[in-house]
Coordinates of C-alpha atoms and ligand atoms in Angstrom, one line a residue:
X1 CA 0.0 0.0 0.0
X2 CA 1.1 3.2 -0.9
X3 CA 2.4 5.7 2.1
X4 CA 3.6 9.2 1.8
X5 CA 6.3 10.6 3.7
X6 CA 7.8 13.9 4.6
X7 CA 10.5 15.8 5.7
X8 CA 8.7 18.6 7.6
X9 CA 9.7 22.4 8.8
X10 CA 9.4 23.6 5.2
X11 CA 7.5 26.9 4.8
X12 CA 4.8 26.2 1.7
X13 CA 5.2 29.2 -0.2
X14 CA 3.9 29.2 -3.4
X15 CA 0.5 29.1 -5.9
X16 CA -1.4 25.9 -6.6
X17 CA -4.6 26.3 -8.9
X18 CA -8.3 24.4 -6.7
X19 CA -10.0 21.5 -8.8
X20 CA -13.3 20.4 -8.6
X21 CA -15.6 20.0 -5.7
X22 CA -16.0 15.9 -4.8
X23 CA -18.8 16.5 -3.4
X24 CA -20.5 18.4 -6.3
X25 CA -19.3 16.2 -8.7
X26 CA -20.6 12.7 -7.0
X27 CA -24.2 14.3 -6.7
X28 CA -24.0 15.6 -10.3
X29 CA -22.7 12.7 -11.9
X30 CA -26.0 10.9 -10.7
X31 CA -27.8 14.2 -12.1
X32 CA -26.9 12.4 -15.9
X33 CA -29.3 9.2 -14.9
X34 CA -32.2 11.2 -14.7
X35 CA -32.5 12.2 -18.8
X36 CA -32.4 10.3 -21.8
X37 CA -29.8 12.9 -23.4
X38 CA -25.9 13.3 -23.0
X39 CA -24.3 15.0 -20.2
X40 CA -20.7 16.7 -20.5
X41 CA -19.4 18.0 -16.8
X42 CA -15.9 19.8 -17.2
X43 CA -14.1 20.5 -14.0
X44 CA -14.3 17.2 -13.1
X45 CA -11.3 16.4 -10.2
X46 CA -9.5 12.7 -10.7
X47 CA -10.3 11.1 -7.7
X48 CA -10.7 7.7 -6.6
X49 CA -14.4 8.4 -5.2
X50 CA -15.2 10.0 -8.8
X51 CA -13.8 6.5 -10.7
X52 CA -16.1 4.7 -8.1
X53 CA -18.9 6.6 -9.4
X54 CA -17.9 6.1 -12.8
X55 CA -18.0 2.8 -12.6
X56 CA -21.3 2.3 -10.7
X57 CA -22.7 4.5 -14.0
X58 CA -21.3 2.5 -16.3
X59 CA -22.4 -1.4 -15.3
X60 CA -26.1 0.2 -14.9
X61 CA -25.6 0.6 -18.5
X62 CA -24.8 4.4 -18.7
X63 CA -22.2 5.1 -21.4
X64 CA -19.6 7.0 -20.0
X65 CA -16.7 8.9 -21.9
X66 CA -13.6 10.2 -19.7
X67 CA -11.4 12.9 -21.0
X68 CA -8.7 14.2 -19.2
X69 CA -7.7 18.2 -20.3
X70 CA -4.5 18.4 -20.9
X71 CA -2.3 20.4 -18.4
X72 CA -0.6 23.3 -18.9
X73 CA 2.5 23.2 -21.0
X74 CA 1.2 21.4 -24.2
X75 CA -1.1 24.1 -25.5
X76 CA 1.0 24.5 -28.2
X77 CA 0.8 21.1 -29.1
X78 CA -1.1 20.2 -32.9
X79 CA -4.5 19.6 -32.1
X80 CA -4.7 15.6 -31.3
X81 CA -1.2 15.2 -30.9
X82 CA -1.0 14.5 -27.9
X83 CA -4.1 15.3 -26.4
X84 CA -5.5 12.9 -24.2
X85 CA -7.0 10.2 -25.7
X86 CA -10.6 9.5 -24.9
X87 CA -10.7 7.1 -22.9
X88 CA -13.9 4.9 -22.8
X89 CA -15.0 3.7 -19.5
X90 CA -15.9 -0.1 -20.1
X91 CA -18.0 -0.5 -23.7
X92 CA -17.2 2.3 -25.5
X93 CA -13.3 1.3 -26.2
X94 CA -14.2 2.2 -29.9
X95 CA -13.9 6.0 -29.7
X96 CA -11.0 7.0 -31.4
X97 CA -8.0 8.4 -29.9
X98 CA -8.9 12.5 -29.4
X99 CA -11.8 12.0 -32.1
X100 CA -14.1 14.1 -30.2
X101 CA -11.8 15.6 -27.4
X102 CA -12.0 19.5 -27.4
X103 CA -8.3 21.0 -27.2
X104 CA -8.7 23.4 -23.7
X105 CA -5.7 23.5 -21.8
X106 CA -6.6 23.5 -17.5
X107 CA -5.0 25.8 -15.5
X108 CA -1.5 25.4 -14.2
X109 CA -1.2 22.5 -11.5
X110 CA -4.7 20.8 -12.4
X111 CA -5.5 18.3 -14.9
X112 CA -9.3 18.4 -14.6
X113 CA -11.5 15.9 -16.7
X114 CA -14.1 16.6 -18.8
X115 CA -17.0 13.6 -18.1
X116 CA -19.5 12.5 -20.7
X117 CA -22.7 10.3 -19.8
X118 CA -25.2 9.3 -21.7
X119 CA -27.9 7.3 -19.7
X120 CA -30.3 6.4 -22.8
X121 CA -29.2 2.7 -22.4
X122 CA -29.8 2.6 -18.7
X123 CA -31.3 -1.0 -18.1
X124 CA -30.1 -2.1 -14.5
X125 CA -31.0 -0.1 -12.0
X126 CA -28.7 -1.8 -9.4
X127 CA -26.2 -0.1 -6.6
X128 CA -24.0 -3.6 -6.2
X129 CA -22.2 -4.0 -2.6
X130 CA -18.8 -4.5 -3.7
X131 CA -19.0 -0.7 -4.8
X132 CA -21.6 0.5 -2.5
X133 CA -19.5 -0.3 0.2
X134 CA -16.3 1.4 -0.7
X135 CA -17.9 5.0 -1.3
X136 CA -21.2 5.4 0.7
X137 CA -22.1 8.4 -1.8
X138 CA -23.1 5.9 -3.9
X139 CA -26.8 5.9 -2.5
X140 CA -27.3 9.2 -4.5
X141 CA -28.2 7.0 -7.6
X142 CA -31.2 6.1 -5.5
X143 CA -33.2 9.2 -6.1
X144 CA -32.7 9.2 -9.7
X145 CA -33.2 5.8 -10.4
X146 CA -36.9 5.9 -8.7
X147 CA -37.4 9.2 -10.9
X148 CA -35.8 7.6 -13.8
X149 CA -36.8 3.8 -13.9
X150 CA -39.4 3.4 -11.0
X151 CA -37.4 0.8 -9.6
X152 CA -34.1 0.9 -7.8
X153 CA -31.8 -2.1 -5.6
X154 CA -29.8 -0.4 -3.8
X155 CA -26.9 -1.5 -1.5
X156 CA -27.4 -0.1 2.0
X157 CA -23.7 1.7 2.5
X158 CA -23.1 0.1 6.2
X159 CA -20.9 2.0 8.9
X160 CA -17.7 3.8 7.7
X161 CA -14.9 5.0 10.3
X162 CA -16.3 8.5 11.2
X163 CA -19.8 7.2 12.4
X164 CA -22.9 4.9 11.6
X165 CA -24.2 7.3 8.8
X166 CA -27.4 5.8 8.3
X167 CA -29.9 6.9 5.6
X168 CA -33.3 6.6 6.8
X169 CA -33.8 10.6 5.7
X170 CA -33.5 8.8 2.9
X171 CA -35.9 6.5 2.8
X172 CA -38.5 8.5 4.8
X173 CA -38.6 11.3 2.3
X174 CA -38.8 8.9 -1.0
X175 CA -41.3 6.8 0.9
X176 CA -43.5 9.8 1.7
X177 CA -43.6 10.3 -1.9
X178 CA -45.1 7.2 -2.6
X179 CA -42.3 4.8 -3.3
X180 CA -42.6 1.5 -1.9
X181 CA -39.6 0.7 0.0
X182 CA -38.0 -2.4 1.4
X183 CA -34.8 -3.8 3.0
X184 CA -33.7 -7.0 2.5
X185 CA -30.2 -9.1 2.6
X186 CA -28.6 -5.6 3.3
X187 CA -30.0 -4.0 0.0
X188 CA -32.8 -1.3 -0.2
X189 CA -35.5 -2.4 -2.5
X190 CA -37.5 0.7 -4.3
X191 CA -40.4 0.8 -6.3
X192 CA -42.7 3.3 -7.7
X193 CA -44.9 3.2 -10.7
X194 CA -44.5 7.6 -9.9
X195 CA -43.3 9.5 -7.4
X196 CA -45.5 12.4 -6.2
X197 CA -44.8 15.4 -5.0
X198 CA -44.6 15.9 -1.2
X199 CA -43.9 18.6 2.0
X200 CA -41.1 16.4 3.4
X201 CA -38.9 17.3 6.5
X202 CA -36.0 15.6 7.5
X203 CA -35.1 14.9 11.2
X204 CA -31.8 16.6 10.8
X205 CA -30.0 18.7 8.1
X206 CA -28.8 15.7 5.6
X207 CA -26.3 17.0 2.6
X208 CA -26.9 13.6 0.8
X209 CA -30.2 13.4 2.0
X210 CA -31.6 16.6 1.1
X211 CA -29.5 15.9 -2.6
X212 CA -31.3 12.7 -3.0
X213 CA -34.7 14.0 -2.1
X214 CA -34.1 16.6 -4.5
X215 CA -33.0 14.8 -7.8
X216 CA -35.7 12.4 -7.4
X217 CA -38.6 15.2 -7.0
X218 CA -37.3 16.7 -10.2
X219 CA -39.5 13.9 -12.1
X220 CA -42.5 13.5 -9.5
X221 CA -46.0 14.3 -10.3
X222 CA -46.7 18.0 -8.8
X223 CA -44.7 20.1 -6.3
X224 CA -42.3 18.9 -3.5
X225 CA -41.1 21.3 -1.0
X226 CA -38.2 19.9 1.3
X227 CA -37.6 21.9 5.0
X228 CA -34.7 21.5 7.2
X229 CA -32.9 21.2 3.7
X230 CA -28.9 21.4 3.7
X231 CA -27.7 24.6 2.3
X232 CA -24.1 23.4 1.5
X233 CA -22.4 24.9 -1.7
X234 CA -22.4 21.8 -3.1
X235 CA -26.6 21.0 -2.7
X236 CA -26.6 24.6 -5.0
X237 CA -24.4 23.7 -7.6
X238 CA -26.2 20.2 -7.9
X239 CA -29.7 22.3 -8.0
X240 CA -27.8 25.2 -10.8
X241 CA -27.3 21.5 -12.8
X242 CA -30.5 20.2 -12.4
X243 CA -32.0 23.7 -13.1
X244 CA -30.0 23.6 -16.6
X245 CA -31.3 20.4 -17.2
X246 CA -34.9 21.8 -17.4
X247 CA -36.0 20.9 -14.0
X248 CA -37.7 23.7 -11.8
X249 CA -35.8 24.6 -8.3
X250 CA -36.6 27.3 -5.9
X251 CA -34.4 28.0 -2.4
X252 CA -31.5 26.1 -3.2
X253 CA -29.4 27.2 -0.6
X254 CA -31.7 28.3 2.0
X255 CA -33.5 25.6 4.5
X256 CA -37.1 25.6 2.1
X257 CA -36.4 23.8 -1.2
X258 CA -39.7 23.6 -3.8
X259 CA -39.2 21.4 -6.5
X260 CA -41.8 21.5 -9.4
X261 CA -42.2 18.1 -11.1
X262 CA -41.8 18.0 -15.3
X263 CA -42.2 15.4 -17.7
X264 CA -38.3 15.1 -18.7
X265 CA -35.5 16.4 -18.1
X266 CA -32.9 17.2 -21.3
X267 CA -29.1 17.2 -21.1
X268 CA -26.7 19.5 -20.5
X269 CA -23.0 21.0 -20.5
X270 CA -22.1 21.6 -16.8
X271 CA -18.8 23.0 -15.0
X272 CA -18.6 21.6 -11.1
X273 CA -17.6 24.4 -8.7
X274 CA -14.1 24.5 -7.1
X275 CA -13.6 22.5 -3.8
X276 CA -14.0 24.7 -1.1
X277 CA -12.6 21.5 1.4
X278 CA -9.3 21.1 -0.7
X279 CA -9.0 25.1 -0.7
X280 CA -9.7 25.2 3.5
X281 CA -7.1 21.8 3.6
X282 CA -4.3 24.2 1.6
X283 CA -5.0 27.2 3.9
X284 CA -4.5 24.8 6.8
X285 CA -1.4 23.8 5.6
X286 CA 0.3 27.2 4.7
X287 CA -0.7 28.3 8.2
X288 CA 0.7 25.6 9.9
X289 CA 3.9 25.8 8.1
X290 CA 4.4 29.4 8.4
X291 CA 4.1 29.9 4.6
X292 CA 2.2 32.2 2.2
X293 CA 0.2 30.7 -0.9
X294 CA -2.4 31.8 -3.6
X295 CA -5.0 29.3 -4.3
X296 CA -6.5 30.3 -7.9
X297 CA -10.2 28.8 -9.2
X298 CA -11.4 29.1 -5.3
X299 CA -14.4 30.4 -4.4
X300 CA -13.8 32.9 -0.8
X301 CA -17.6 33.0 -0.3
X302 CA -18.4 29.3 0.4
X303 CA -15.4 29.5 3.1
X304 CA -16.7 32.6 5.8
X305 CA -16.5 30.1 8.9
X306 CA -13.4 28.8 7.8
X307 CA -11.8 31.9 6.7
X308 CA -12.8 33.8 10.0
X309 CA -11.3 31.4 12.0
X310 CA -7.9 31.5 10.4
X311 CA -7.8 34.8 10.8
X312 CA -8.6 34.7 14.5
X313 CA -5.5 32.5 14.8
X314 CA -3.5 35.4 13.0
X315 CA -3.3 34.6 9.5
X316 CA -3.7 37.9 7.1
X317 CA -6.1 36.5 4.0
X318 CA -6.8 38.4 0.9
X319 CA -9.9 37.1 -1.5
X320 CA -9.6 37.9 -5.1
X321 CA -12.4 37.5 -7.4
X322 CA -11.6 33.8 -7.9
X323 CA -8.9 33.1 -5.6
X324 CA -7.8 33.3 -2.3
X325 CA -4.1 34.9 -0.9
X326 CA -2.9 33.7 3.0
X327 CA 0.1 34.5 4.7
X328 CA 0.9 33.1 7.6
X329 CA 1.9 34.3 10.9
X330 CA 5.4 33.0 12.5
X331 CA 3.1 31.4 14.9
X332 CA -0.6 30.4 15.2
X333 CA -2.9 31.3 18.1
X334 CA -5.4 28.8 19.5
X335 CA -8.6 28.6 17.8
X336 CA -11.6 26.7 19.3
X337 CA -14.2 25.4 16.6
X338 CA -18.1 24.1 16.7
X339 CA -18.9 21.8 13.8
X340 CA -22.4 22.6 12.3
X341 CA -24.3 22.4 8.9
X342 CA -23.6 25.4 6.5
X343 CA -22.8 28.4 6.8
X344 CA -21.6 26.6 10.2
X345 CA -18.2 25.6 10.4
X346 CA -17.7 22.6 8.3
X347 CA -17.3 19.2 9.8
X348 CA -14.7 18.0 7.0
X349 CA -12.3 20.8 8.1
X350 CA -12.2 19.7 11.9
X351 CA -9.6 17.5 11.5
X352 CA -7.0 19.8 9.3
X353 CA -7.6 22.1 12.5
X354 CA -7.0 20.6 15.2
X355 CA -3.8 19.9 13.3
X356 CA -3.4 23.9 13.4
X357 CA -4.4 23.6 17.3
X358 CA -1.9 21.3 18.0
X359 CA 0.9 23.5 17.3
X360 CA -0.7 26.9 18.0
X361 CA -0.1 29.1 21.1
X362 CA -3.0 28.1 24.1
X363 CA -5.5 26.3 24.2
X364 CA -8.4 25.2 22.1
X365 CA -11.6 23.2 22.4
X366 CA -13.1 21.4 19.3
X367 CA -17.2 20.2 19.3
X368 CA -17.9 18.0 16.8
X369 CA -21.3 18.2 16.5
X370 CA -22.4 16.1 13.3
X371 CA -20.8 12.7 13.4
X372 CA -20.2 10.6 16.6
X373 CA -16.6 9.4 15.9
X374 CA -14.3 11.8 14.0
X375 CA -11.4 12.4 16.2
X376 CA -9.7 9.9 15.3
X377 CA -6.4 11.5 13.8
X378 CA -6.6 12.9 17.9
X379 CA -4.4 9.8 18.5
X380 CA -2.2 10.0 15.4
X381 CA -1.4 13.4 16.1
X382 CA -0.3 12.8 19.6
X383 CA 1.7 9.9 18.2
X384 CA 3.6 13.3 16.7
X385 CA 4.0 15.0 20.0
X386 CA 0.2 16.7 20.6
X387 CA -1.4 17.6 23.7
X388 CA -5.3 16.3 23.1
X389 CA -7.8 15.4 25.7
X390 CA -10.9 14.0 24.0
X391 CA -14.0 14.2 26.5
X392 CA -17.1 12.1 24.0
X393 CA -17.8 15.0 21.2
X394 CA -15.3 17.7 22.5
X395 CA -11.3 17.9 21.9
X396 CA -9.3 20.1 24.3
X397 CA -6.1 20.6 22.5
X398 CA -3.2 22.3 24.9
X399 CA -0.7 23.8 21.8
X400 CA 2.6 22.8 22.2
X401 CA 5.5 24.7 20.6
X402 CA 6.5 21.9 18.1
X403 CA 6.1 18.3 16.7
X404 CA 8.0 15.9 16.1
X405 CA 8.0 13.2 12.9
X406 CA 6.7 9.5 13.6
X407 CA 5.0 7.0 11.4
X408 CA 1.3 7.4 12.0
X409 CA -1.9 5.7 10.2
X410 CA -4.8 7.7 8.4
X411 CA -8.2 6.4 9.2
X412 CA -10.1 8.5 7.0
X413 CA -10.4 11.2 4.2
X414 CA -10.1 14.5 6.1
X415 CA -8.1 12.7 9.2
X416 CA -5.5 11.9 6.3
X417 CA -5.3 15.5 5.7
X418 CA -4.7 16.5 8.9
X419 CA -2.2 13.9 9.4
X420 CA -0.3 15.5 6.4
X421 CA -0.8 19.1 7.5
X422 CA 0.7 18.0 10.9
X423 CA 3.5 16.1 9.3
X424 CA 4.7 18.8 6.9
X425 CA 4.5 21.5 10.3
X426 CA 6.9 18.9 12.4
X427 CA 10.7 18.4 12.9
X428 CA 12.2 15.9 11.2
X429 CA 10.2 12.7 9.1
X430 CA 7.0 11.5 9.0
X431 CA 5.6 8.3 7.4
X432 CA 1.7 8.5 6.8
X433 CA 0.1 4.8 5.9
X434 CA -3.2 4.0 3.9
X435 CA -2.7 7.1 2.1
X436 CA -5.4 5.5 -0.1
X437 CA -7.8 7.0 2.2
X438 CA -6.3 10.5 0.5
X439 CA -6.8 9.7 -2.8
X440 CA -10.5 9.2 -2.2
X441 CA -10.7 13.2 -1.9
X442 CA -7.5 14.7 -3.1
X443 CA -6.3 15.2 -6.8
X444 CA -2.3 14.7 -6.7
X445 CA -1.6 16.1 -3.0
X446 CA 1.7 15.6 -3.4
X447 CA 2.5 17.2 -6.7
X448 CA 0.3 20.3 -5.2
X449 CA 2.4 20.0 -1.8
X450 CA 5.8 19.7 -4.3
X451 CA 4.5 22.3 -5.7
X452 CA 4.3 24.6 -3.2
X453 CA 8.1 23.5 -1.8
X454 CA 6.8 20.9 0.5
X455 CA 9.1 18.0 0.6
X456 CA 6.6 15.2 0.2
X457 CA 7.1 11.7 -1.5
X458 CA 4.9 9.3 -2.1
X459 CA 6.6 5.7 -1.5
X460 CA 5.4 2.1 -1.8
Ligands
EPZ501 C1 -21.9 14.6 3.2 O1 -22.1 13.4 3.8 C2 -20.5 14.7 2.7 N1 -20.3 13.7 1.7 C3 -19.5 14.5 3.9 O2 -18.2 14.7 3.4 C4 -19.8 15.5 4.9 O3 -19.0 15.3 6.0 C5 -21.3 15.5 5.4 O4 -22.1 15.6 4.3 C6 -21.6 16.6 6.4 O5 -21.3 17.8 5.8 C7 -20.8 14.0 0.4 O6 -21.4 15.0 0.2 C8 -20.6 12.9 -0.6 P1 -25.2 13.9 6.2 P2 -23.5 12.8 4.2 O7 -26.2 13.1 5.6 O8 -24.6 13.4 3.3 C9 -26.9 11.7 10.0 C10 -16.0 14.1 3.0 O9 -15.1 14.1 3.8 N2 -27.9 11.1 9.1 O10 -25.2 15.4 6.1 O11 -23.5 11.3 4.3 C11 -25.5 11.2 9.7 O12 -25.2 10.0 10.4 C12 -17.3 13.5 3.4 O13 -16.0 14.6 1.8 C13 -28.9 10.2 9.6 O14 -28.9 9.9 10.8 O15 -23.7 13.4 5.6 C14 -24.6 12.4 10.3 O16 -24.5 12.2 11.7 C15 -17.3 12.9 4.8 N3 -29.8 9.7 8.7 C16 -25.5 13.6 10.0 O17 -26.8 13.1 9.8 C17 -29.8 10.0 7.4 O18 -30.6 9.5 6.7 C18 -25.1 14.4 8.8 O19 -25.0 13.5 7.8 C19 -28.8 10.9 6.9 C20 -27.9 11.4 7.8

């Protein structure tokens, strides 16, 4: 398995261009099974979780059509030279090499991939286990398969590291709009000849939930309205999509979502917004490191809580129109965090923070308020010299003036990050192992990390 290790004490100084939110794209990508007609989504980032996706599409029958953009430095290239071939997911080997693949060059440091799907051959409407269980985002094909097909088997995800992240919103919300719904030998079993529009409310503020709930109201008979919605970035960008695609969206972004039913819904050509976790993880990373960086393609607005709170702990930030400038001060100050649903401080940036914590002058105290088991890079990080308490949901972290390099284990996406963060802030080497959990949510960390002067290797 692949591990990463690095020398730490190395200010990141530097600019590093933002790809594409995960977490737009995996909700999009689902988007494509709801219409007949092709789908083109540019800005797509290469992640593991996205190939996942991919590759559920494609053995429901959805034709999918991968091209990466070439990077910068071969813009002057002849056209089809050596840009990237097309590369077919599984079925469509036939398409020529850069037949169809529009020479535009991505901005320096990202390689983003244009996706094409065309869902007019969907014909099994099945979310297997063996992928189900490796990327719980995968229920998001549940929604638009019930729109889509009126049936839908559906893996149930099961437990992941950070918590028991059931999805009985889920089920509550498509049930109440007439779908039958049943659970056997771990698989969710949906039927329903049409959904029809409902008031649903969920029990608490559900990202997925609120993005399933939506997708499949898109195609139900009369008006849905969805309270206690999740106003992440990401639940807009998914409803901007689905608005492009003909359907009819109101309150994206706010806590009332209506969702006017039509007939069908046409295709599209869609750009996914910028990550604004990778661009917080980046941030985290320059500040712990005592560096300055400019992250370009990042959007300041969908980062306040984030933003605020580095500059409490000293940092001077300056937002451009589409990017973000942080310097960092020689050292931190103690910050102390709540997690809570948008515009709340974001859950998936607890763990690059108390990274920040551990190093910064005083003390801290970190509530993690939306999962039930996400401090678990606590222990990694005091396997590098931290002072962490953990008390059930709350952290106290005591800063101490420095780190020092071990070999430590990530456990899951964003502890990974924080493990890296910490790493490149300590003295001397650190060894992080199943760095595979990385690669789930971050395009070529190391090569952005290199980029920015970090000395970071990954090594078998
Ligand atoms: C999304 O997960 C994100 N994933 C997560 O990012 C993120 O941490 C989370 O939202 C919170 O912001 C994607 O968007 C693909 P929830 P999701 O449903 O939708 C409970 C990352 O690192 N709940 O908002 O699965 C649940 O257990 C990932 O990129 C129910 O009880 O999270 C949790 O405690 C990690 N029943 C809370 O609600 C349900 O039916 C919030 O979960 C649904 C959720």
């Amino acid at each position: 398995m692949d591990k990463l290790l690095i020398e730490g004490g190395v200010p990141l100084q530097g600019e590093i261009a933002i790809s594409g939110a995960k977490n737009a794209a995996l909700p999009i990508l689902c988007a494509a099974l709801l219409t007949r007609e092709p789908v083109t989504l540019t800005n797509v980032p290469e992640l593991n979780d996205v190939a996942t996706m991919l590759k559920l599409l494609a053995q429901m029958g959805v034709k999918v059509t991968v091209e990466k953009v070439g990077a910068a430095g071969n813009e002057d290239a002849p056209p089809g030279a050596d840009s990237p071939r097309t590369v077919g997911a599984a079925g469509n080997e036939d398409v020529p090499p850069g037949a169809d693949s529009p020479r535009t060059v991505g901005a320096a440091g990202t390689a983003p991939l244009t996706v094409t799907l065309d869902a007019s051959g969907l014909d099994n409407p099945v979310a297997p286990y063996e992928l189900v269980k490796t990327m719980r985002a995968s229920v998001l094909v549940l929604g638009p398969l019930l729109a889509r097909c009126g049936e839908a088997r559906v893996s149930l995800p099961g437990g992941c590291a950070i918590g028991a992240r059931p999805v009985d919103q889920h089920l509550k919300g498509l049930a109440a709009m007439g779908a039958e719904i049943g659970v056997e030998q771990g698989y969710v079993h949906a039927r329903a000849t049409r959904l029809k529009g409902a008031r649903l409310f969920t029990d608490m503020v559900t990202v997925t939930g609120t993005e399933n709930l939506m997708m499949a109201a898109c195609l139900a008979e009369g008006e849905t309205v969805i309270e206690n919605a999740a106003r992440e970035p990401e639940v807009v960008d998914l409803a901007n999509c689905l608005i492009a695609m003909g359907a009819r969206i109101s309150g994206a972004g706010t806590d009332v979502i209506r969702i006017q039913g039509v007939e069908r819904l046409h295709g599209v050509d869609y750009r996914i917004m910028p990550d604004r976790i990778e661009t917080g993880t980046y941030l985290c990373a320059t500040a712990a490191t005592g560096g300055w960086v400019r992250l370009t393609g990042a959007f300041a607005s969908a980062l306040d809580a984030v933003i605020d709170k580095l500059m409490d702990a000293g940092c001077e930030i300056v937002l451009e129109r589409d990017a973000i400038r942080l310097a960092a001060p020689r050292r931190l100050k103690a910050v102390s965090i709540r997690t809570a649903p948008y515009p709340g401080f974001p859950t998936d940036m607890q763990a690059q923070f108390m990274a920040l914590d551990a190093i910064a002058e005083g003390t801290a105290v970190i509530r993690e308020t939306i999962f039930e088991n996400r401090f678990m890079h606590a222990v990694e990080l005091i396997r590098l010299g931290a002072d962490i308490r953990i008390d059930g949901n709350t952290a106290f972290v005591q800063g101490v003036p420095r780190l020092a390099g071990a070999t430590v284990m990530a456990t899951d996406l964003r502890a990974s990050a924080s493990l890296v963060i910490a790493g490149l802030a300590a003295e001397g080497e650190t060894l992080i192992e199943r760095i595979y959990h990385l690669d789930r949510g971050y395009e070529r960390m190391e090569e952005k990390l290199a980029a920015l002067g970090g000395r970071v290797r990954r090594v078998k």
